[in-house]
Amino acid sequence: MAGIGRVGAAIDGMDPADDALLRETQRLLSTSLTFAGGPGEVAERFRAALRQAQPTLLQALPGNAQTQTDQLARGLTWLVHNLDQPPSLVTGCGLLGAALAECGVRPYQLQLVGAALAQAIRSGMPPGAWREDFDVAWRSTWQHAYEWIVHGETLTQYQPTVWTAVVVEHELRRHDLAVIRLRPYLPMPFRPGQYVRVEVPELPGVWRPYSLAGKPRRDDLIELHVRAKTRSGVSGTLVYSTEVGDHVRLSRAEGNMGIPSEPDRNLLMIAGDTGVAPLKALLAELADTGDPRSAVLFWGVRNLDELYDIEEIADIARAARRATVVPVVSEGDPGPYASGLVTDAVAAYGEWSGHEVYLAGPPLMLAATSAALRLLGVAPDHIHHDAPE
């Protein structure tokens, strides 16, 4: 990416007059944004104006009102800071267009964004502070940004969409396991129960799948539960070498596990080790939507130390209307929990033939549990899990 040259010099071969115009437009945007209360206050009014003018646009984006407002504020700051660097601006708007397309946003839903933005800035200024050159600067900037965003939306037909995300939390819950929370810079849609592929800078071109434990209705964070068998590879890098502030790349979310739309079937969930991550997301979806269905989550582990996320998962279950978590410890002292094999605990707990069943865990656990469930009378088409990799 080319930087800004000396005064009067061109940017990437641009005419110096264009360079001067960009700098003046950037100054007008920055000044008006400050006069209007800064990016945070403008973003609040901007989102309110969008909700009135184009509510379906906000409904398509992940997160709640606060996280959407925060993302708009970061976007406005980025736009002003990068306006004098056309290559960066064009690339960034194109990536935003691809991300919006993945969220299901269509170009016609963006047509009123420029007017909503101008209204958000104008309404926050002191009386008499709004000027015509502010209006021209914002409208012309949005006109170009809109064209680059729409172009970015078309690129999803020809190339995979990739998100860059920053690590905001990294907790080593066991010596070999970390819970990592990431914030994508651009809106990233996913459904509870899905997984993404992750690439770390140390291993370019190597992508590994990890289930998502995030809450897309509640915030804009991606949560990964990563267990590393060695210090090498993507998992080893994520567990032992990754720190807050580092960046990773994420693929489009995949997988078909999800809460069934039919409201008459209760849910049975069975997890092994870090397989609890996507089932935690399903529980959070039940809690966030107030779903009345019953859900029972069996979490099979070898020992008590492997229940690395039990407190948070139990809190989510309590927030749901009819959810229960049953840890099952196969070795050593089970403490207050059930002991033995998780399949035996499931068989002893109740009758499951009328339930939708969700499995997540190591490949051998998936095969053994599926076979045990069929013996308990659960039809194969009611047993759901992603294909092992």
CSV table of C-alpha atoms in Angstrom, one decimal:
chain,number,residue,atom,x,y,z
A,1,MET,CA,0.0,0.0,0.0
A,2,ALA,CA,1.5,3.3,-1.1
A,3,GLY,CA,1.9,6.0,1.5
A,4,ILE,CA,1.3,9.7,1.3
A,5,GLY,CA,4.2,11.6,-0.4
A,6,ARG,CA,5.6,15.0,0.2
A,7,VAL,CA,3.3,18.1,-0.2
A,8,GLY,CA,2.5,18.5,-3.9
A,9,ALA,CA,3.6,15.0,-4.9
A,10,ALA,CA,1.2,12.5,-6.5
A,11,ILE,CA,-0.2,9.4,-4.8
A,12,ASP,CA,0.3,6.4,-7.1
A,13,GLY,CA,0.6,8.6,-10.2
A,14,MET,CA,-2.4,10.7,-9.3
A,15,ASP,CA,-2.5,14.4,-10.4
A,16,PRO,CA,-1.3,16.7,-7.5
A,17,ALA,CA,-4.6,18.6,-7.9
A,18,ASP,CA,-6.5,15.4,-7.1
A,19,ASP,CA,-4.2,14.8,-4.1
A,20,ALA,CA,-5.0,18.3,-2.8
A,21,LEU,CA,-8.7,17.7,-3.3
A,22,LEU,CA,-8.6,14.5,-1.3
A,23,ARG,CA,-6.8,16.2,1.5
A,24,GLU,CA,-9.3,19.0,1.6
A,25,THR,CA,-12.2,16.5,1.6
A,26,GLN,CA,-10.5,14.6,4.3
A,27,ARG,CA,-10.2,17.8,6.4
A,28,LEU,CA,-13.9,18.6,5.9
A,29,LEU,CA,-15.0,15.1,7.0
A,30,SER,CA,-12.7,15.2,10.0
A,31,THR,CA,-13.8,18.7,11.1
A,32,SER,CA,-17.5,18.0,10.6
A,33,LEU,CA,-17.3,14.7,12.5
A,34,THR,CA,-15.7,16.5,15.4
A,35,PHE,CA,-18.2,19.3,15.4
A,36,ALA,CA,-21.0,16.7,15.4
A,37,GLY,CA,-19.8,15.0,18.6
A,38,GLY,CA,-17.2,12.5,17.4
A,39,PRO,CA,-17.6,9.1,15.8
A,40,GLY,CA,-19.4,7.5,18.7
A,41,GLU,CA,-22.2,10.0,18.9
A,42,VAL,CA,-22.5,10.2,15.2
A,43,ALA,CA,-22.7,6.4,14.9
A,44,GLU,CA,-25.6,6.4,17.4
A,45,ARG,CA,-27.6,8.9,15.4
A,46,PHE,CA,-26.5,7.2,12.1
A,47,ARG,CA,-27.9,3.8,13.3
A,48,ALA,CA,-31.1,5.4,14.5
A,49,ALA,CA,-31.5,7.0,11.1
A,50,LEU,CA,-30.8,3.7,9.3
A,51,ARG,CA,-33.3,1.9,11.5
A,52,GLN,CA,-36.0,4.3,10.4
A,53,ALA,CA,-35.0,4.5,6.7
A,54,GLN,CA,-33.9,0.9,6.0
A,55,PRO,CA,-34.7,-1.4,9.0
A,56,THR,CA,-34.0,-4.6,7.0
A,57,LEU,CA,-30.4,-3.5,6.6
A,58,LEU,CA,-29.7,-3.6,10.3
A,59,GLN,CA,-31.7,-6.8,10.7
A,60,ALA,CA,-29.3,-8.5,8.3
A,61,LEU,CA,-26.2,-7.6,10.4
A,62,PRO,CA,-24.9,-9.6,13.3
A,63,GLY,CA,-24.8,-8.2,16.8
A,64,ASN,CA,-27.1,-6.0,18.9
A,65,ALA,CA,-27.7,-2.2,18.8
A,66,GLN,CA,-24.5,-1.5,20.8
A,67,THR,CA,-22.1,-3.7,18.8
A,68,GLN,CA,-23.6,-2.4,15.5
A,69,THR,CA,-23.1,1.2,16.7
A,70,ASP,CA,-19.5,0.5,17.8
A,71,GLN,CA,-18.8,-1.0,14.4
A,72,LEU,CA,-20.3,2.0,12.6
A,73,ALA,CA,-18.1,4.3,14.8
A,74,ARG,CA,-15.0,2.3,13.8
A,75,GLY,CA,-16.0,2.4,10.2
A,76,LEU,CA,-16.4,6.2,10.2
A,77,THR,CA,-13.0,6.6,11.8
A,78,TRP,CA,-11.4,4.3,9.3
A,79,LEU,CA,-13.1,6.1,6.4
A,80,VAL,CA,-11.8,9.5,7.4
A,81,HIS,CA,-8.3,8.3,8.2
A,82,ASN,CA,-7.9,6.4,4.8
A,83,LEU,CA,-9.6,8.9,2.5
A,84,ASP,CA,-6.2,10.2,1.2
A,85,GLN,CA,-5.0,6.7,0.4
A,86,PRO,CA,-7.2,5.6,-2.6
A,87,PRO,CA,-5.8,2.0,-2.9
A,88,SER,CA,-6.5,1.3,0.7
A,89,LEU,CA,-9.9,3.0,0.5
A,90,VAL,CA,-11.0,1.0,-2.6
A,91,THR,CA,-9.8,-2.3,-1.2
A,92,GLY,CA,-11.5,-1.7,2.2
A,93,CYS,CA,-14.8,-0.7,0.6
A,94,GLY,CA,-14.6,-3.8,-1.6
A,95,LEU,CA,-14.0,-6.1,1.4
A,96,LEU,CA,-17.0,-4.4,3.2
A,97,GLY,CA,-19.2,-5.0,0.1
A,98,ALA,CA,-18.2,-8.7,0.1
A,99,ALA,CA,-19.0,-9.0,3.9
A,100,LEU,CA,-22.3,-7.3,3.5
A,101,ALA,CA,-23.2,-9.6,0.6
A,102,GLU,CA,-22.5,-12.6,2.8
A,103,CYS,CA,-24.9,-11.1,5.4
A,104,GLY,CA,-27.6,-11.0,2.7
A,105,VAL,CA,-27.5,-7.2,2.2
A,106,ARG,CA,-28.4,-6.1,-1.4
A,107,PRO,CA,-27.3,-2.9,-3.1
A,108,TYR,CA,-30.7,-1.3,-3.0
A,109,GLN,CA,-30.7,-1.5,0.8
A,110,LEU,CA,-27.6,0.9,0.8
A,111,GLN,CA,-29.1,3.6,-1.4
A,112,LEU,CA,-30.3,5.7,1.6
A,113,VAL,CA,-27.1,5.3,3.7
A,114,GLY,CA,-25.6,8.5,2.4
A,115,ALA,CA,-28.6,10.6,3.3
A,116,ALA,CA,-28.8,8.9,6.8
A,117,LEU,CA,-25.2,9.6,7.4
A,118,ALA,CA,-25.5,13.3,6.4
A,119,GLN,CA,-28.5,13.6,8.7
A,120,ALA,CA,-26.6,12.0,11.6
A,121,ILE,CA,-23.8,14.6,11.2
A,122,ARG,CA,-26.0,17.6,10.6
A,123,SER,CA,-28.3,17.0,13.5
A,124,GLY,CA,-25.4,16.8,16.0
A,125,MET,CA,-23.9,20.1,15.1
A,126,PRO,CA,-24.5,23.4,17.0
A,127,PRO,CA,-27.0,25.8,15.3
A,128,GLY,CA,-25.4,27.4,12.2
A,129,ALA,CA,-22.4,25.1,12.2
A,130,TRP,CA,-23.5,22.9,9.2
A,131,ARG,CA,-22.1,24.2,5.9
A,132,GLU,CA,-22.6,23.3,2.3
A,133,ASP,CA,-19.0,22.2,1.8
A,134,PHE,CA,-19.6,19.6,4.6
A,135,ASP,CA,-22.6,18.3,2.8
A,136,VAL,CA,-20.8,18.1,-0.5
A,137,ALA,CA,-17.8,16.3,1.1
A,138,TRP,CA,-19.9,13.6,2.8
A,139,ARG,CA,-22.2,13.0,-0.2
A,140,SER,CA,-19.4,12.8,-2.7
A,141,THR,CA,-17.4,10.5,-0.4
A,142,TRP,CA,-20.4,8.2,0.0
A,143,GLN,CA,-21.1,8.1,-3.7
A,144,HIS,CA,-17.6,6.7,-4.4
A,145,ALA,CA,-17.7,4.4,-1.4
A,146,TYR,CA,-21.1,3.0,-2.5
A,147,GLU,CA,-19.7,2.2,-6.0
A,148,TRP,CA,-16.7,0.4,-4.5
A,149,ILE,CA,-18.9,-1.5,-2.0
A,150,VAL,CA,-21.3,-2.7,-4.8
A,151,HIS,CA,-18.3,-3.8,-6.8
A,152,GLY,CA,-17.1,-5.8,-3.8
A,153,GLU,CA,-20.5,-7.5,-3.5
A,154,THR,CA,-20.1,-8.9,-7.0
A,155,LEU,CA,-16.7,-10.4,-6.1
A,156,THR,CA,-18.4,-13.0,-3.9
A,157,GLN,CA,-19.5,-14.8,-7.0
A,158,TYR,CA,-15.9,-15.4,-8.1
A,159,GLN,CA,-13.8,-15.7,-5.0
A,160,PRO,CA,-14.2,-16.8,-1.4
A,161,THR,CA,-14.9,-14.2,1.2
A,162,VAL,CA,-12.3,-14.0,4.0
A,163,TRP,CA,-12.5,-11.9,7.2
A,164,THR,CA,-9.6,-10.5,9.2
A,165,ALA,CA,-10.2,-10.7,13.0
A,166,VAL,CA,-8.3,-9.4,16.0
A,167,VAL,CA,-7.9,-11.4,19.1
A,168,VAL,CA,-9.6,-9.5,22.0
A,169,GLU,CA,-9.4,-12.3,24.7
A,170,HIS,CA,-7.1,-15.3,25.1
A,171,GLU,CA,-7.7,-17.6,28.1
A,172,LEU,CA,-5.6,-20.7,28.7
A,173,ARG,CA,-8.2,-22.8,30.5
A,174,ARG,CA,-6.1,-26.0,30.6
A,175,HIS,CA,-2.5,-26.6,29.8
A,176,ASP,CA,-3.5,-27.7,26.3
A,177,LEU,CA,-6.7,-25.7,25.7
A,178,ALA,CA,-7.5,-22.0,25.1
A,179,VAL,CA,-10.8,-20.2,24.8
A,180,ILE,CA,-10.2,-17.4,22.3
A,181,ARG,CA,-12.5,-14.5,21.4
A,182,LEU,CA,-12.0,-12.7,18.1
A,183,ARG,CA,-13.6,-9.5,16.7
A,184,PRO,CA,-13.9,-9.5,12.9
A,185,TYR,CA,-13.3,-6.0,11.5
A,186,LEU,CA,-16.3,-6.4,9.1
A,187,PRO,CA,-19.7,-7.9,9.7
A,188,MET,CA,-19.5,-11.7,9.7
A,189,PRO,CA,-22.7,-13.7,9.6
A,190,PHE,CA,-22.9,-17.2,11.2
A,191,ARG,CA,-25.6,-19.4,12.7
A,192,PRO,CA,-25.2,-21.1,16.1
A,193,GLY,CA,-23.9,-24.6,15.5
A,194,GLN,CA,-21.6,-23.7,12.6
A,195,TYR,CA,-17.8,-23.7,12.2
A,196,VAL,CA,-15.2,-21.6,10.4
A,197,ARG,CA,-11.8,-22.3,9.0
A,198,VAL,CA,-8.9,-20.4,10.6
A,199,GLU,CA,-5.6,-19.3,9.2
A,200,VAL,CA,-2.8,-17.9,11.4
A,201,PRO,CA,0.0,-15.6,10.0
A,202,GLU,CA,2.7,-18.1,10.9
A,203,LEU,CA,1.2,-20.8,8.6
A,204,PRO,CA,-0.1,-19.0,5.4
A,205,GLY,CA,-2.3,-21.2,3.3
A,206,VAL,CA,-3.0,-23.7,6.1
A,207,TRP,CA,-6.7,-23.6,7.2
A,208,ARG,CA,-8.2,-25.6,10.1
A,209,PRO,CA,-11.8,-25.9,11.1
A,210,TYR,CA,-13.1,-24.8,14.5
A,211,SER,CA,-16.6,-24.7,15.9
A,212,LEU,CA,-18.1,-21.4,16.9
A,213,ALA,CA,-19.4,-20.8,20.4
A,214,GLY,CA,-20.3,-17.2,19.9
A,215,LYS,CA,-23.7,-15.4,20.2
A,216,PRO,CA,-24.5,-13.6,16.9
A,217,ARG,CA,-27.7,-12.0,18.4
A,218,ARG,CA,-25.8,-10.5,21.3
A,219,ASP,CA,-22.4,-9.3,20.0
A,220,ASP,CA,-20.0,-9.3,17.2
A,221,LEU,CA,-17.4,-11.7,18.7
A,222,ILE,CA,-16.3,-15.1,17.4
A,223,GLU,CA,-15.5,-17.6,20.2
A,224,LEU,CA,-13.2,-20.6,19.6
A,225,HIS,CA,-12.4,-23.5,21.9
A,226,VAL,CA,-9.0,-24.8,20.7
A,227,ARG,CA,-7.2,-27.9,22.0
A,228,ALA,CA,-3.6,-28.4,20.9
A,229,LYS,CA,-1.9,-31.8,20.9
A,230,THR,CA,1.5,-30.2,20.0
A,231,ARG,CA,2.9,-26.7,20.0
A,232,SER,CA,3.0,-26.8,16.2
A,233,GLY,CA,0.3,-26.4,13.6
A,234,VAL,CA,-2.6,-24.0,13.6
A,235,SER,CA,-4.0,-25.3,16.9
A,236,GLY,CA,-0.6,-25.1,18.7
A,237,THR,CA,-0.1,-21.6,17.4
A,238,LEU,CA,-3.6,-20.5,18.6
A,239,VAL,CA,-3.1,-22.0,22.1
A,240,TYR,CA,0.5,-21.3,22.8
A,241,SER,CA,1.7,-18.4,20.7
A,242,THR,CA,-1.3,-16.2,20.0
A,243,GLU,CA,-1.9,-13.1,22.1
A,244,VAL,CA,-4.4,-10.3,22.4
A,245,GLY,CA,-4.0,-7.9,19.5
A,246,ASP,CA,-2.9,-10.6,17.1
A,247,HIS,CA,-4.7,-11.1,13.8
A,248,VAL,CA,-6.1,-14.3,12.2
A,249,ARG,CA,-8.1,-14.8,9.0
A,250,LEU,CA,-11.5,-16.6,9.0
A,251,SER,CA,-13.4,-18.3,6.2
A,252,ARG,CA,-17.1,-18.2,5.5
A,253,ALA,CA,-19.1,-20.1,8.2
A,254,GLU,CA,-20.0,-23.7,7.3
A,255,GLY,CA,-22.1,-26.5,8.7
A,256,ASN,CA,-25.8,-27.4,8.8
A,257,MET,CA,-26.3,-27.9,12.6
A,258,GLY,CA,-28.9,-25.5,14.0
A,259,ILE,CA,-32.1,-25.2,16.0
A,260,PRO,CA,-34.9,-26.8,14.0
A,261,SER,CA,-37.7,-24.6,12.9
A,262,GLU,CA,-40.3,-27.1,14.0
A,263,PRO,CA,-41.3,-26.1,17.5
A,264,ASP,CA,-42.7,-29.5,18.6
A,265,ARG,CA,-39.5,-31.4,18.9
A,266,ASN,CA,-37.3,-31.1,22.0
A,267,LEU,CA,-33.5,-31.2,21.9
A,268,LEU,CA,-30.9,-33.7,23.1
A,269,MET,CA,-27.2,-32.5,22.8
A,270,ILE,CA,-24.2,-34.7,23.5
A,271,ALA,CA,-20.7,-33.3,23.5
A,272,GLY,CA,-17.2,-34.7,23.9
A,273,ASP,CA,-14.4,-32.4,25.1
A,274,THR,CA,-14.2,-29.2,23.0
A,275,GLY,CA,-17.3,-30.4,21.0
A,276,VAL,CA,-19.2,-28.5,23.6
A,277,ALA,CA,-18.5,-25.3,21.7
A,278,PRO,CA,-21.2,-25.5,19.0
A,279,LEU,CA,-23.7,-26.9,21.5
A,280,LYS,CA,-23.0,-24.0,23.8
A,281,ALA,CA,-23.9,-21.7,20.9
A,282,LEU,CA,-27.2,-23.6,20.4
A,283,LEU,CA,-28.0,-23.2,24.1
A,284,ALA,CA,-27.3,-19.5,23.9
A,285,GLU,CA,-29.6,-19.3,20.9
A,286,LEU,CA,-32.4,-20.9,23.0
A,287,ALA,CA,-31.8,-18.4,25.8
A,288,ASP,CA,-31.6,-15.3,23.5
A,289,THR,CA,-34.8,-16.2,21.7
A,290,GLY,CA,-36.8,-17.4,24.7
A,291,ASP,CA,-37.4,-20.7,23.0
A,292,PRO,CA,-39.9,-22.8,25.0
A,293,ARG,CA,-38.5,-26.2,23.9
A,294,SER,CA,-36.7,-28.5,26.4
A,295,ALA,CA,-33.0,-29.0,25.8
A,296,VAL,CA,-30.6,-31.4,27.7
A,297,LEU,CA,-26.9,-31.1,27.1
A,298,PHE,CA,-24.7,-34.1,28.1
A,299,TRP,CA,-21.0,-33.2,28.3
A,300,GLY,CA,-18.7,-36.2,28.4
A,301,VAL,CA,-15.2,-35.7,29.8
A,302,ARG,CA,-12.5,-37.9,31.2
A,303,ASN,CA,-12.0,-36.0,34.5
A,304,LEU,CA,-13.1,-32.9,36.4
A,305,ASP,CA,-10.3,-30.8,35.0
A,306,GLU,CA,-11.7,-31.1,31.5
A,307,LEU,CA,-14.9,-29.2,32.4
A,308,TYR,CA,-13.1,-26.0,31.5
A,309,ASP,CA,-16.3,-24.0,30.6
A,310,ILE,CA,-18.9,-25.5,32.9
A,311,GLU,CA,-19.7,-22.3,34.8
A,312,GLU,CA,-20.5,-20.2,31.8
A,313,ILE,CA,-22.4,-23.0,30.1
A,314,ALA,CA,-24.5,-23.6,33.3
A,315,ASP,CA,-25.2,-19.8,33.4
A,316,ILE,CA,-26.5,-20.0,29.8
A,317,ALA,CA,-28.7,-23.0,30.6
A,318,ARG,CA,-30.2,-21.1,33.5
A,319,ALA,CA,-31.0,-18.2,31.3
A,320,ALA,CA,-32.9,-20.5,28.9
A,321,ARG,CA,-36.5,-21.4,29.6
A,322,ARG,CA,-36.0,-25.2,29.8
A,323,ALA,CA,-32.4,-26.2,29.5
A,324,THR,CA,-30.3,-28.7,31.6
A,325,VAL,CA,-26.6,-29.4,31.6
A,326,VAL,CA,-25.4,-32.9,32.7
A,327,PRO,CA,-21.6,-33.3,32.9
A,328,VAL,CA,-20.5,-37.0,32.8
A,329,VAL,CA,-17.0,-37.9,34.1
A,330,SER,CA,-15.6,-41.2,32.9
A,331,GLU,CA,-12.4,-41.5,35.0
A,332,GLY,CA,-11.6,-40.7,38.6
A,333,ASP,CA,-13.6,-38.7,41.1
A,334,PRO,CA,-16.7,-37.3,39.4
A,335,GLY,CA,-17.4,-34.8,42.1
A,336,PRO,CA,-21.1,-33.7,42.0
A,337,TYR,CA,-21.6,-35.1,38.5
A,338,ALA,CA,-22.6,-38.4,36.9
A,339,SER,CA,-19.9,-40.9,36.3
A,340,GLY,CA,-19.2,-43.5,33.5
A,341,LEU,CA,-19.7,-43.3,29.8
A,342,VAL,CA,-21.8,-40.5,28.4
A,343,THR,CA,-23.8,-43.0,26.3
A,344,ASP,CA,-24.8,-44.9,29.4
A,345,ALA,CA,-25.8,-41.7,31.1
A,346,VAL,CA,-28.0,-40.7,28.2
A,347,ALA,CA,-29.6,-44.1,28.2
A,348,ALA,CA,-30.4,-43.9,31.9
A,349,TYR,CA,-31.7,-40.3,31.8
A,350,GLY,CA,-34.7,-40.8,29.7
A,351,GLU,CA,-36.4,-41.7,26.4
A,352,TRP,CA,-35.1,-39.8,23.3
A,353,SER,CA,-36.8,-41.2,20.3
A,354,GLY,CA,-38.9,-38.0,19.9
A,355,HIS,CA,-36.0,-35.6,20.1
A,356,GLU,CA,-33.8,-33.9,17.6
A,357,VAL,CA,-30.2,-35.0,18.6
A,358,TYR,CA,-27.0,-32.9,18.1
A,359,LEU,CA,-23.6,-34.4,18.5
A,360,ALA,CA,-20.2,-32.8,18.5
A,361,GLY,CA,-16.8,-34.2,19.5
A,362,PRO,CA,-14.0,-36.5,18.2
A,363,PRO,CA,-14.7,-38.8,15.3
A,364,LEU,CA,-14.7,-42.0,17.3
A,365,MET,CA,-17.1,-40.4,19.9
A,366,LEU,CA,-19.5,-39.4,17.0
A,367,ALA,CA,-19.6,-42.9,15.6
A,368,ALA,CA,-20.0,-44.7,18.9
A,369,THR,CA,-22.7,-42.3,20.1
A,370,SER,CA,-24.7,-42.4,16.9
A,371,ALA,CA,-24.7,-46.2,17.1
A,372,ALA,CA,-25.9,-46.1,20.7
A,373,LEU,CA,-28.6,-43.7,19.9
A,374,ARG,CA,-30.0,-45.8,17.1
A,375,LEU,CA,-30.2,-48.7,19.6
A,376,LEU,CA,-32.2,-46.4,21.8
A,377,GLY,CA,-34.7,-45.9,19.1
A,378,VAL,CA,-33.6,-42.6,17.7
A,379,ALA,CA,-34.1,-42.5,13.9
A,380,PRO,CA,-30.9,-41.7,11.9
A,381,ASP,CA,-32.5,-38.6,10.3
A,382,HIS,CA,-33.0,-37.1,13.7
A,383,ILE,CA,-29.2,-37.3,14.6
A,384,HIS,CA,-27.2,-34.3,13.5
A,385,HIS,CA,-23.5,-33.7,13.4
A,386,ASP,CA,-20.9,-32.2,11.0
A,387,ALA,CA,-18.8,-34.7,9.0
A,388,PRO,CA,-15.5,-35.4,10.8
A,389,GLU,CA,-12.3,-34.0,9.2
